[in-house]
Amino acid sequence: MFSLMRYSQWQHCCRRALSMLRNQAYVGGEWRNAGSGETFEVLNPFDGSVVGRVPDMSESDVKLAVDTAQRAFTVGEFSNTTAKERSDLLRGWYNLMVKHAEDLAQIMTMESGKSLAESRGEVKYGNSFVEWFAEEARRVNGEVIQSPVRGREVLLLKQPVGVAALITPWNFPHAMITRKAGAALAVGCTCVVKPSEETPLTALALANLAEQAGFPAGVFNVVTTSPKNSAAVGKLLCEDARVRVMSFTGSTAVGKILYRQCASTIKRLSLELGGNAPFVVFESADIDLAVAGAMASKFRNTGQTCVSANRFFVHENVHTEFVDKFVSKINSDIKMGDGSREGITNGPLIKESQLKMVSDLVNDALTKGAKLHCGGKPLPELGPLFYGPTVLTRVTKEMQIYNKEIFGPVAVINKFSSEEEVLREANNTPVGLAGYFYSKDISQVFRVARKLEVGMVGVNEGLISCTEAAFGGIKESGLGREGSHHGIDDFVDVKYVCIGNVAYQS
Ligand code: ADP
């Protein structure tokens, strides 16, 4: 519950961050309430206290946001701005994000529960997309092609697709927005962002900075909805023909709904969905390095990332050593608690349904005979949504946890004996986002990197995301790539212009 004492403490600590907080949505360059006047609470997952209240917008509010984004694209001529103008705007936004990095981190910790160290890391990562796309903006060039016919000039132009709808999740409240919006704005698209109901305050703080950076009205809009309205608003964004691209990061289940809904307008679709990352430790691996990578990959954001190691496969000859060292590292390094306190490494899970899902999966495995090495239960003494870092072995295929995306601080460590066997198991899933393996055998490194059915591979590395590289999955993990120079592809149309009957002699 909202506690006055906690509120005053928090107010004292984050006075500057408070000045960045907004309790209205940002549409058409104005701060607005929902037409209905309804609002919803944003809670701190650490203790359930209320950290904000934002408009609960419905379809009619979001339709207005699309109207304004469409006007900014055409009448407002954002689509005709020069690359240099857009680059300057993005650069200005980036500079403000750097200036307010600590405020953004404080806000993120309040609404997501992640530790301040992790929030600071995410702010840096999220900011880097805006810096990157400020640079990329000026290098989005078309092509002049050799014509097969005399007297013809063949051009390929790259043009912004139009209004972009960006629907983002709660686990990276900043970076999932900038990774999409940076690319969209760089090429001249206008945006309607619909952040997660759990983390709208970071999104609104970014809108506040975008306003200060001078983006013209309607170019960058943020609409907020509670779970009551999310599905209807999502449907509207998919089915409104003026929205030309839908970029979504979230669960595979919702991604499939959006895919179906976008068929009605043949909308460009970028989907970054769930993963089920294998983490393989071969016999030749440096075990200490593998343990360090496992810690980073498994426990970042308390296991709530789509690229978190989800299934560990450790060679039978190094299995015991790996498990022992991993458990001892967990015991020494992980400090769970209030993310806003310095020194805390991991916060709680985001919401009750996540806690229940994680608890149910572990309980099912334990009932069916899995061996527990640490954790295995909620930690109510820390707060209502904490779950202890957990390691399980002797997990069998009959247990639900064997092949399910856990999205929590639980490591399942299986044994294998051959490369062929482990590749078969690692690839035995309908999704393919990230995969990791540790090996010192150079041929094995190339072989396994090629054979893993995923969009991203970490070899002797547990944390691989960066703005310069292409982020995305294969199979049911999604469509398209974010970051890197490929990140702009979802937001541009390639137009072929044929100029005929050119006389080369005057
Ligand atoms: P999670 O289960 O991890 O919260 P979701 O896929 O449910 O992930 O949520 C990711 C984003 O999708 C959030 O912004 C959420 O509001 C939004 N969302 C949830 N359901 C729908 C839906 N049916 N249509 C459109 N957006 C949705």
Coordinates of C-alpha atoms and ligand atoms in Angstrom, one line a residue:
M1 CA 0.0 0.0 0.0
F2 CA 0.9 3.6 -0.5
S3 CA 2.9 4.7 2.5
L4 CA 3.4 8.3 3.4
M5 CA 6.8 7.7 5.0
R6 CA 8.1 5.8 2.0
Y7 CA 6.7 8.5 -0.3
S8 CA 8.6 11.3 1.5
Q9 CA 11.8 9.3 1.5
W10 CA 11.4 8.6 -2.1
Q11 CA 10.6 12.2 -2.9
H12 CA 13.8 13.3 -1.1
C13 CA 15.9 10.8 -3.0
C14 CA 14.5 11.5 -6.4
R15 CA 13.5 15.1 -6.5
R16 CA 14.9 15.6 -10.0
A17 CA 13.4 12.4 -11.3
L18 CA 10.1 13.6 -9.9
S19 CA 10.2 16.7 -12.0
M20 CA 10.4 14.4 -15.0
L21 CA 7.3 12.4 -14.1
R22 CA 4.2 13.0 -16.1
N23 CA 0.7 12.0 -15.3
Q24 CA -0.7 12.7 -18.8
A25 CA -0.2 11.1 -22.2
Y26 CA 1.6 13.0 -25.0
V27 CA -0.4 13.4 -28.2
G28 CA 0.0 16.0 -30.9
G29 CA 2.5 18.0 -28.9
E30 CA 0.2 18.3 -25.9
W31 CA -0.2 16.6 -22.5
R32 CA -3.6 15.0 -22.5
N33 CA -6.0 13.1 -20.3
A34 CA -8.2 10.2 -21.6
G35 CA -11.4 11.5 -23.2
S36 CA -13.2 9.4 -20.5
G37 CA -11.2 11.0 -17.8
E38 CA -10.2 7.5 -16.5
T39 CA -6.8 6.8 -15.1
F40 CA -4.9 3.8 -13.8
E41 CA -2.3 3.3 -11.1
V42 CA 1.3 2.5 -11.7
L43 CA 2.7 0.4 -8.9
N44 CA 6.2 -0.2 -7.6
P45 CA 6.7 -4.0 -7.8
F46 CA 9.0 -3.8 -4.7
D47 CA 6.2 -3.1 -2.3
G48 CA 3.1 -2.3 -4.3
S49 CA 3.1 1.4 -3.5
V50 CA 1.6 3.7 -6.0
V51 CA 4.2 5.7 -8.0
G52 CA 2.0 7.4 -10.5
R53 CA -1.4 7.5 -12.2
V54 CA -1.8 7.9 -15.9
P55 CA -4.6 8.2 -18.4
D56 CA -6.4 5.0 -19.4
M57 CA -6.9 5.8 -23.0
S58 CA -9.4 4.0 -25.2
E59 CA -9.7 3.6 -29.0
S60 CA -11.1 7.1 -29.6
D61 CA -8.1 8.7 -27.8
V62 CA -5.7 6.5 -29.8
K63 CA -7.5 7.3 -33.0
L64 CA -6.8 11.0 -32.3
A65 CA -3.1 10.1 -31.8
V66 CA -3.0 8.4 -35.2
D67 CA -4.8 11.4 -36.8
T68 CA -2.1 13.7 -35.4
A69 CA 0.8 11.4 -36.4
Q70 CA -0.6 11.2 -39.9
R71 CA -1.0 15.0 -40.1
A72 CA 2.6 15.4 -38.8
F73 CA 3.8 13.0 -41.5
T74 CA 2.0 14.6 -44.4
V75 CA 0.8 18.2 -43.8
G76 CA 3.5 18.8 -41.1
E77 CA 5.9 17.4 -43.6
F78 CA 8.0 15.4 -41.3
S79 CA 8.4 13.0 -44.2
N80 CA 10.1 15.8 -46.2
T81 CA 12.5 16.9 -43.5
T82 CA 16.1 16.4 -44.5
A83 CA 18.2 13.6 -43.0
K84 CA 20.4 16.3 -41.4
E85 CA 17.4 17.9 -39.7
R86 CA 16.2 14.5 -38.3
S87 CA 19.7 13.7 -37.3
D88 CA 20.0 16.9 -35.3
L89 CA 16.6 16.3 -33.6
L90 CA 17.7 12.8 -32.6
R91 CA 21.1 14.1 -31.4
G92 CA 19.3 16.7 -29.3
W93 CA 17.0 14.1 -27.8
Y94 CA 20.0 11.9 -27.1
N95 CA 21.9 14.7 -25.3
L96 CA 18.9 15.3 -23.1
M97 CA 18.7 11.6 -22.3
V98 CA 22.3 11.6 -21.3
K99 CA 21.8 14.7 -19.1
H100 CA 18.8 13.1 -17.4
A101 CA 20.2 9.6 -17.3
E102 CA 20.0 9.3 -13.6
D103 CA 16.5 10.6 -13.5
L104 CA 15.4 8.1 -16.1
A105 CA 17.1 5.3 -14.1
Q106 CA 15.3 6.3 -10.9
I107 CA 11.9 6.4 -12.7
M108 CA 12.6 3.0 -14.3
T109 CA 13.5 1.4 -10.9
M110 CA 10.4 2.8 -9.3
E111 CA 8.0 1.3 -11.8
S112 CA 9.9 -1.9 -12.9
G113 CA 11.5 -2.9 -9.7
K114 CA 14.9 -3.5 -11.4
S115 CA 18.0 -2.5 -9.4
L116 CA 19.4 1.0 -10.0
A117 CA 22.6 -0.6 -11.4
E118 CA 20.5 -2.4 -14.0
S119 CA 18.4 0.7 -14.7
R120 CA 21.5 2.8 -15.3
G121 CA 22.8 0.1 -17.6
E122 CA 19.5 0.1 -19.5
V123 CA 19.4 3.9 -19.8
K124 CA 22.9 3.8 -21.4
Y125 CA 21.8 1.0 -23.7
G126 CA 18.5 2.7 -24.6
N127 CA 20.2 6.0 -25.2
S128 CA 22.7 4.4 -27.5
F129 CA 20.0 3.6 -30.0
V130 CA 19.1 7.3 -30.4
E131 CA 22.7 8.2 -30.8
W132 CA 23.2 5.4 -33.3
F133 CA 20.1 6.3 -35.4
A134 CA 21.1 10.0 -35.3
E135 CA 24.2 8.9 -37.1
E136 CA 22.5 6.3 -39.4
A137 CA 19.8 8.9 -40.4
R138 CA 22.4 10.6 -42.7
R139 CA 23.4 7.4 -44.4
V140 CA 20.0 6.0 -45.5
N141 CA 20.7 6.3 -49.2
G142 CA 19.0 4.9 -52.3
E143 CA 20.7 3.4 -55.3
V144 CA 21.4 4.2 -58.9
I145 CA 21.2 0.9 -60.8
Q146 CA 22.7 -0.2 -64.1
S147 CA 19.8 -0.3 -66.6
P148 CA 19.4 -3.3 -68.9
V149 CA 17.8 -1.0 -71.5
R150 CA 19.5 1.9 -73.4
G151 CA 18.2 5.4 -72.6
R152 CA 16.9 4.5 -69.1
E153 CA 18.0 5.6 -65.7
V154 CA 17.0 3.3 -62.9
L155 CA 16.8 4.6 -59.3
L156 CA 15.8 3.0 -56.0
L157 CA 14.6 5.6 -53.5
K158 CA 14.2 4.9 -49.8
Q159 CA 11.2 6.6 -48.4
P160 CA 9.5 6.5 -44.9
V161 CA 6.6 4.2 -44.8
G162 CA 4.3 6.5 -42.8
V163 CA 2.9 6.3 -39.3
A164 CA 4.6 3.7 -37.1
A165 CA 2.8 2.1 -34.2
L166 CA 5.2 0.9 -31.5
I167 CA 3.9 -1.4 -28.8
T168 CA 6.5 -2.2 -26.1
P169 CA 6.9 -4.4 -23.0
W170 CA 7.8 -3.7 -19.3
N171 CA 11.1 -5.5 -19.1
F172 CA 13.1 -2.8 -20.9
P173 CA 10.9 0.3 -20.5
H174 CA 13.4 2.6 -22.2
A175 CA 15.4 0.6 -24.7
M176 CA 12.5 -1.1 -26.3
I177 CA 11.1 2.3 -27.2
T178 CA 14.3 4.0 -28.4
R179 CA 15.3 0.9 -30.5
K180 CA 12.1 1.3 -32.5
A181 CA 11.5 5.1 -32.4
G182 CA 15.1 5.9 -33.1
A183 CA 15.0 4.0 -36.4
A184 CA 11.5 5.2 -37.3
L185 CA 12.2 8.9 -36.7
A186 CA 15.6 8.7 -38.4
V187 CA 14.0 7.9 -41.7
G188 CA 11.0 10.3 -41.4
C189 CA 8.2 8.2 -40.0
T190 CA 6.0 9.6 -37.2
C191 CA 5.2 7.4 -34.1
V192 CA 2.5 6.4 -31.8
V193 CA 4.0 4.6 -28.9
K194 CA 1.9 2.3 -26.6
P195 CA 4.1 1.3 -23.7
S196 CA 3.3 -1.5 -21.3
E197 CA 0.7 -0.7 -18.6
E198 CA 3.4 -1.6 -16.0
T199 CA 5.9 0.9 -17.1
P200 CA 4.3 4.0 -18.8
L201 CA 6.3 6.5 -16.7
T202 CA 9.6 5.9 -18.4
A203 CA 7.9 6.3 -21.7
L204 CA 6.3 9.6 -20.7
A205 CA 9.7 10.8 -19.4
L206 CA 11.1 10.1 -22.8
A207 CA 8.2 12.0 -24.4
N208 CA 9.0 14.9 -22.1
L209 CA 12.6 14.9 -23.4
A210 CA 11.4 14.6 -27.0
E211 CA 9.3 17.7 -26.5
Q212 CA 12.3 19.6 -25.1
A213 CA 14.4 18.4 -28.0
G214 CA 12.0 20.1 -30.3
F215 CA 10.3 17.3 -32.3
P216 CA 7.4 19.0 -34.1
A217 CA 3.9 18.3 -32.7
G218 CA 2.5 14.9 -33.6
V219 CA 5.8 13.4 -34.6
F220 CA 6.3 11.4 -31.3
N221 CA 3.2 10.5 -29.4
V222 CA 2.8 8.3 -26.3
V223 CA -0.6 6.8 -25.4
T224 CA -1.2 5.0 -22.1
T225 CA -3.7 2.2 -21.5
S226 CA -4.5 -0.2 -18.7
P227 CA -4.9 -3.9 -19.5
K228 CA -8.7 -3.2 -19.9
N229 CA -8.0 -1.2 -23.1
S230 CA -4.7 -2.7 -24.4
A231 CA -6.3 -5.3 -26.7
A232 CA -8.8 -2.9 -28.3
V233 CA -6.2 -0.2 -28.8
G234 CA -3.8 -2.8 -30.3
K235 CA -6.5 -3.9 -32.7
L236 CA -7.2 -0.4 -33.7
L237 CA -3.5 0.3 -34.4
C238 CA -3.4 -2.9 -36.5
E239 CA -6.5 -2.2 -38.5
D240 CA -6.2 1.5 -39.1
A241 CA -4.9 1.7 -42.7
R242 CA -3.1 5.0 -42.0
V243 CA -0.7 3.1 -39.7
R244 CA 1.8 1.6 -42.1
V245 CA 4.0 -0.4 -39.8
M246 CA 3.5 -2.2 -36.5
S247 CA 6.6 -2.8 -34.4
F248 CA 5.9 -5.0 -31.4
T249 CA 8.1 -6.4 -28.6
G250 CA 6.3 -8.8 -26.2
S251 CA 5.0 -12.2 -25.8
T252 CA 4.7 -14.7 -28.7
A253 CA 0.9 -15.1 -27.9
V254 CA 0.2 -11.4 -28.4
G255 CA 2.6 -11.2 -31.4
K256 CA 0.4 -13.9 -33.1
I257 CA -2.7 -11.9 -32.4
L258 CA -1.2 -8.8 -33.9
Y259 CA 0.1 -10.7 -36.9
R260 CA -3.5 -11.9 -37.7
Q261 CA -4.9 -8.4 -37.1
C262 CA -2.4 -6.7 -39.4
A263 CA -3.4 -8.9 -42.3
S264 CA -6.5 -6.7 -42.8
T265 CA -4.3 -3.8 -44.0
I266 CA -1.3 -5.8 -45.1
K267 CA 0.7 -3.8 -42.7
R268 CA 4.5 -4.0 -42.4
L269 CA 5.2 -5.9 -39.2
S270 CA 8.2 -6.2 -37.0
L271 CA 7.9 -8.7 -34.2
E272 CA 10.4 -9.3 -31.4
L273 CA 8.8 -12.2 -29.4
G274 CA 9.7 -14.8 -26.8
G275 CA 12.8 -16.9 -26.7
N276 CA 13.9 -20.2 -25.1
A277 CA 17.7 -19.6 -25.2
P278 CA 19.9 -22.7 -24.9
F279 CA 23.2 -22.1 -22.9
V280 CA 25.6 -24.9 -23.8
V281 CA 28.9 -25.6 -21.9
F282 CA 31.1 -28.0 -23.9
E283 CA 33.8 -30.0 -22.3
S284 CA 36.6 -27.7 -23.5
A285 CA 35.0 -24.6 -22.0
D286 CA 36.6 -22.3 -19.5
I287 CA 34.2 -23.1 -16.6
D288 CA 34.8 -19.9 -14.7
L289 CA 34.0 -17.9 -17.8
A290 CA 30.9 -20.0 -18.4
V291 CA 29.7 -19.4 -14.9
A292 CA 30.2 -15.6 -15.2
G293 CA 28.3 -15.7 -18.5
A294 CA 25.6 -17.8 -17.0
M295 CA 25.1 -15.3 -14.1
A296 CA 24.8 -12.4 -16.5
S297 CA 22.6 -14.2 -19.0
K298 CA 20.3 -15.9 -16.4
F299 CA 19.9 -13.3 -13.7
R300 CA 19.9 -10.0 -15.5
N301 CA 16.6 -8.3 -14.7
T302 CA 15.8 -11.2 -12.4
G303 CA 15.6 -13.5 -15.4
Q304 CA 12.9 -11.5 -17.1
T305 CA 14.4 -11.0 -20.5
C306 CA 13.6 -12.7 -23.8
V307 CA 17.3 -13.5 -24.3
S308 CA 17.8 -14.9 -20.8
A309 CA 19.5 -18.3 -20.8
N310 CA 16.5 -20.6 -20.4
R311 CA 17.9 -24.1 -20.8
F312 CA 21.4 -25.0 -19.6
F313 CA 23.1 -28.0 -21.2
V314 CA 26.4 -28.9 -19.6
H315 CA 28.7 -31.7 -20.8
E316 CA 28.6 -34.6 -18.4
N317 CA 32.3 -34.4 -17.6
V318 CA 32.1 -30.8 -16.3
H319 CA 28.5 -30.8 -15.1
T320 CA 29.3 -31.1 -11.3
E321 CA 32.0 -28.5 -11.5
F322 CA 29.7 -26.1 -13.3
V323 CA 26.8 -26.6 -11.0
D324 CA 28.9 -26.2 -7.8
K325 CA 30.6 -23.0 -9.0
F326 CA 27.4 -21.6 -10.3
V327 CA 25.5 -22.1 -7.0
S328 CA 28.4 -20.7 -5.0
K329 CA 28.5 -17.6 -7.3
I330 CA 24.7 -17.1 -6.9
N331 CA 25.1 -17.3 -3.1
S332 CA 28.0 -14.8 -3.1
D333 CA 26.9 -12.3 -5.8
I334 CA 23.1 -11.9 -5.8
K335 CA 21.7 -9.4 -3.4
M336 CA 17.9 -9.2 -3.8
G337 CA 15.9 -6.3 -2.4
D338 CA 14.6 -2.8 -3.0
G339 CA 16.1 -1.9 -6.4
S340 CA 16.4 1.8 -5.4
R341 CA 19.0 0.9 -2.7
E342 CA 22.6 0.9 -3.8
G343 CA 24.3 -2.5 -3.6
I344 CA 21.1 -4.4 -4.5
T345 CA 21.7 -6.5 -7.7
N346 CA 18.2 -7.9 -8.3
G347 CA 14.7 -6.7 -7.7
P348 CA 11.4 -8.5 -7.6
L349 CA 9.4 -10.0 -10.4
I350 CA 7.1 -7.5 -12.2
K351 CA 3.7 -8.8 -11.1
E352 CA 1.7 -11.5 -9.3
S353 CA 1.1 -13.5 -12.5
Q354 CA 4.8 -13.8 -13.1
L355 CA 5.5 -14.9 -9.6
K356 CA 2.8 -17.5 -9.8
M357 CA 4.0 -18.8 -13.2
V358 CA 7.6 -19.2 -11.9
S359 CA 6.4 -20.8 -8.6
D360 CA 4.1 -23.3 -10.4
L361 CA 6.9 -24.3 -12.8
V362 CA 9.3 -25.0 -10.0
N363 CA 6.8 -26.8 -7.8
D364 CA 5.8 -29.0 -10.7
A365 CA 9.4 -29.9 -11.3
L366 CA 10.1 -30.6 -7.6
T367 CA 7.0 -32.7 -7.3
K368 CA 8.2 -34.8 -10.3
G369 CA 11.7 -35.4 -8.8
A370 CA 13.9 -32.5 -9.9
K371 CA 16.9 -31.8 -7.6
L372 CA 17.0 -28.4 -5.9
H373 CA 20.4 -26.8 -5.4
C374 CA 19.3 -23.4 -4.1
G375 CA 16.2 -21.2 -3.9
G376 CA 13.0 -22.9 -4.9
K377 CA 10.6 -20.6 -3.2
P378 CA 9.2 -17.0 -2.9
L379 CA 10.9 -14.6 -0.5
P380 CA 7.9 -12.8 1.1
E381 CA 10.2 -11.3 3.8
L382 CA 11.8 -9.1 1.0
G383 CA 8.5 -8.1 -0.6
P384 CA 5.4 -9.6 -2.2
L385 CA 6.9 -10.4 -5.6
F386 CA 10.4 -11.8 -4.7
Y387 CA 11.4 -15.3 -5.8
G388 CA 14.8 -16.7 -4.7
P389 CA 17.5 -17.5 -7.3
T390 CA 17.0 -21.1 -8.1
V391 CA 19.0 -23.9 -9.6
L392 CA 17.5 -27.3 -10.6
T393 CA 19.0 -30.4 -12.0
R394 CA 17.6 -33.8 -12.9
V395 CA 14.9 -32.1 -14.9
T396 CA 13.0 -34.5 -17.2
K397 CA 10.9 -33.8 -20.3
E398 CA 7.8 -34.7 -18.3
M399 CA 8.2 -31.5 -16.3
Q400 CA 6.6 -28.3 -17.6
I401 CA 9.8 -26.3 -17.0
Y402 CA 11.9 -28.4 -19.4
N403 CA 10.9 -26.5 -22.5
K404 CA 9.0 -23.4 -21.3
E405 CA 10.2 -19.8 -21.3
I406 CA 10.6 -19.3 -17.5
F407 CA 11.0 -15.5 -17.4
G408 CA 12.3 -15.7 -13.8
P409 CA 15.4 -16.4 -11.8
V410 CA 15.4 -20.1 -12.2
A411 CA 18.2 -22.1 -14.0
V412 CA 17.5 -25.6 -15.2
I413 CA 20.8 -27.5 -15.8
N414 CA 20.7 -30.5 -18.0
K415 CA 23.5 -33.0 -18.9
F416 CA 24.6 -34.0 -22.3
S417 CA 27.3 -36.3 -23.8
S418 CA 27.7 -35.4 -27.5
E419 CA 27.5 -32.3 -29.7
E420 CA 25.0 -33.9 -32.0
E421 CA 22.7 -34.7 -29.0
V422 CA 22.9 -31.2 -27.6
L423 CA 22.3 -29.5 -30.9
R424 CA 19.2 -31.6 -31.4
E425 CA 17.9 -30.7 -27.9
A426 CA 18.9 -27.0 -28.2
N427 CA 17.0 -26.7 -31.5
N428 CA 14.0 -28.7 -30.4
T429 CA 11.7 -25.6 -29.8
P430 CA 9.5 -23.6 -32.1
V431 CA 11.2 -20.3 -31.1
G432 CA 14.8 -19.1 -31.8
L433 CA 15.9 -15.8 -30.4
A434 CA 19.3 -16.1 -28.7
G435 CA 21.6 -19.0 -27.9
Y436 CA 24.9 -19.2 -26.1
F437 CA 27.7 -21.7 -25.9
Y438 CA 31.2 -22.0 -24.4
S439 CA 33.9 -23.9 -26.1
K440 CA 37.7 -23.5 -26.9
D441 CA 37.5 -25.8 -30.0
I442 CA 37.7 -23.4 -32.9
S443 CA 36.0 -25.8 -35.4
Q444 CA 33.2 -26.5 -32.9
V445 CA 32.8 -22.7 -32.5
F446 CA 32.0 -22.2 -36.2
R447 CA 30.1 -25.5 -36.5
V448 CA 27.8 -24.9 -33.6
A449 CA 27.3 -21.1 -34.3
R450 CA 26.0 -22.0 -37.7
K451 CA 23.8 -24.9 -36.6
L452 CA 22.0 -23.3 -33.7
E453 CA 18.6 -22.3 -34.9
V454 CA 18.5 -18.8 -33.4
G455 CA 18.9 -15.2 -34.6
M456 CA 21.7 -14.3 -32.2
V457 CA 24.6 -16.4 -30.8
G458 CA 26.9 -15.6 -27.9
V459 CA 30.1 -17.6 -28.1
N460 CA 32.0 -17.5 -24.8
E461 CA 29.8 -14.4 -24.0
G462 CA 26.6 -14.2 -21.9
L463 CA 25.6 -10.6 -22.7
I464 CA 25.7 -9.8 -26.3
S465 CA 23.1 -7.0 -27.1
C466 CA 24.5 -3.7 -28.5
T467 CA 23.1 -1.1 -30.8
E468 CA 25.6 -1.8 -33.5
A469 CA 24.5 -5.4 -34.0
A470 CA 21.2 -6.8 -35.4
F471 CA 18.8 -7.9 -32.7
G472 CA 16.0 -10.4 -33.7
G473 CA 14.9 -14.0 -33.9
I474 CA 14.0 -16.7 -36.3
K475 CA 11.1 -19.2 -36.2
E476 CA 8.3 -18.1 -33.8
S477 CA 10.6 -15.5 -32.2
G478 CA 9.7 -12.9 -34.7
L479 CA 10.3 -10.9 -37.9
G480 CA 12.8 -8.2 -38.7
R481 CA 15.9 -6.9 -37.0
E482 CA 16.3 -4.0 -34.6
G483 CA 19.5 -1.9 -34.1
S484 CA 22.4 -2.0 -36.6
H485 CA 22.0 -0.6 -40.0
H486 CA 19.3 -3.2 -40.7
G487 CA 17.1 -1.6 -38.0
I488 CA 15.8 1.0 -40.4
D489 CA 14.6 -1.5 -43.0
D490 CA 11.2 -2.0 -41.4
F491 CA 10.5 1.8 -41.6
V492 CA 11.4 2.4 -45.3
D493 CA 9.8 1.6 -48.6
V494 CA 12.1 1.0 -51.5
K495 CA 10.6 2.8 -54.5
Y496 CA 11.8 2.0 -58.0
V497 CA 11.8 5.0 -60.4
C498 CA 12.4 4.3 -64.0
I499 CA 13.3 7.4 -66.2
G500 CA 12.9 6.4 -69.8
N501 CA 13.9 7.8 -73.1
V502 CA 16.8 9.7 -71.9
A503 CA 18.7 11.2 -74.8
Y504 CA 22.4 11.0 -74.1
Q505 CA 23.3 13.2 -77.1
S506 CA 22.0 16.7 -77.3
Ligands
ADP1 P1 3.9 -9.7 -21.1 O1 3.0 -10.9 -20.9 O2 5.3 -10.0 -20.9 O3 3.3 -8.5 -20.3 P2 2.6 -8.9 -23.4 O4 2.9 -9.4 -24.8 O5 1.3 -9.2 -22.8 O6 3.8 -9.3 -22.6 O7 2.7 -7.3 -23.4 C1 3.5 -6.6 -24.2 C2 2.8 -5.3 -24.7 O8 1.7 -5.7 -25.5 C3 2.3 -4.4 -23.6 O9 2.4 -3.1 -24.1 C4 0.8 -4.8 -23.5 O10 0.0 -3.8 -23.1 C5 0.5 -5.1 -25.0 N1 -0.6 -6.0 -25.2 C6 -1.1 -7.0 -24.4 N2 -2.2 -7.6 -25.0 C7 -2.3 -7.0 -26.2 C8 -3.2 -7.2 -27.3 N3 -4.1 -8.2 -27.3 N4 -3.1 -6.4 -28.4 C9 -2.2 -5.4 -28.4 N5 -1.3 -5.2 -27.4 C10 -1.4 -6.0 -26.3

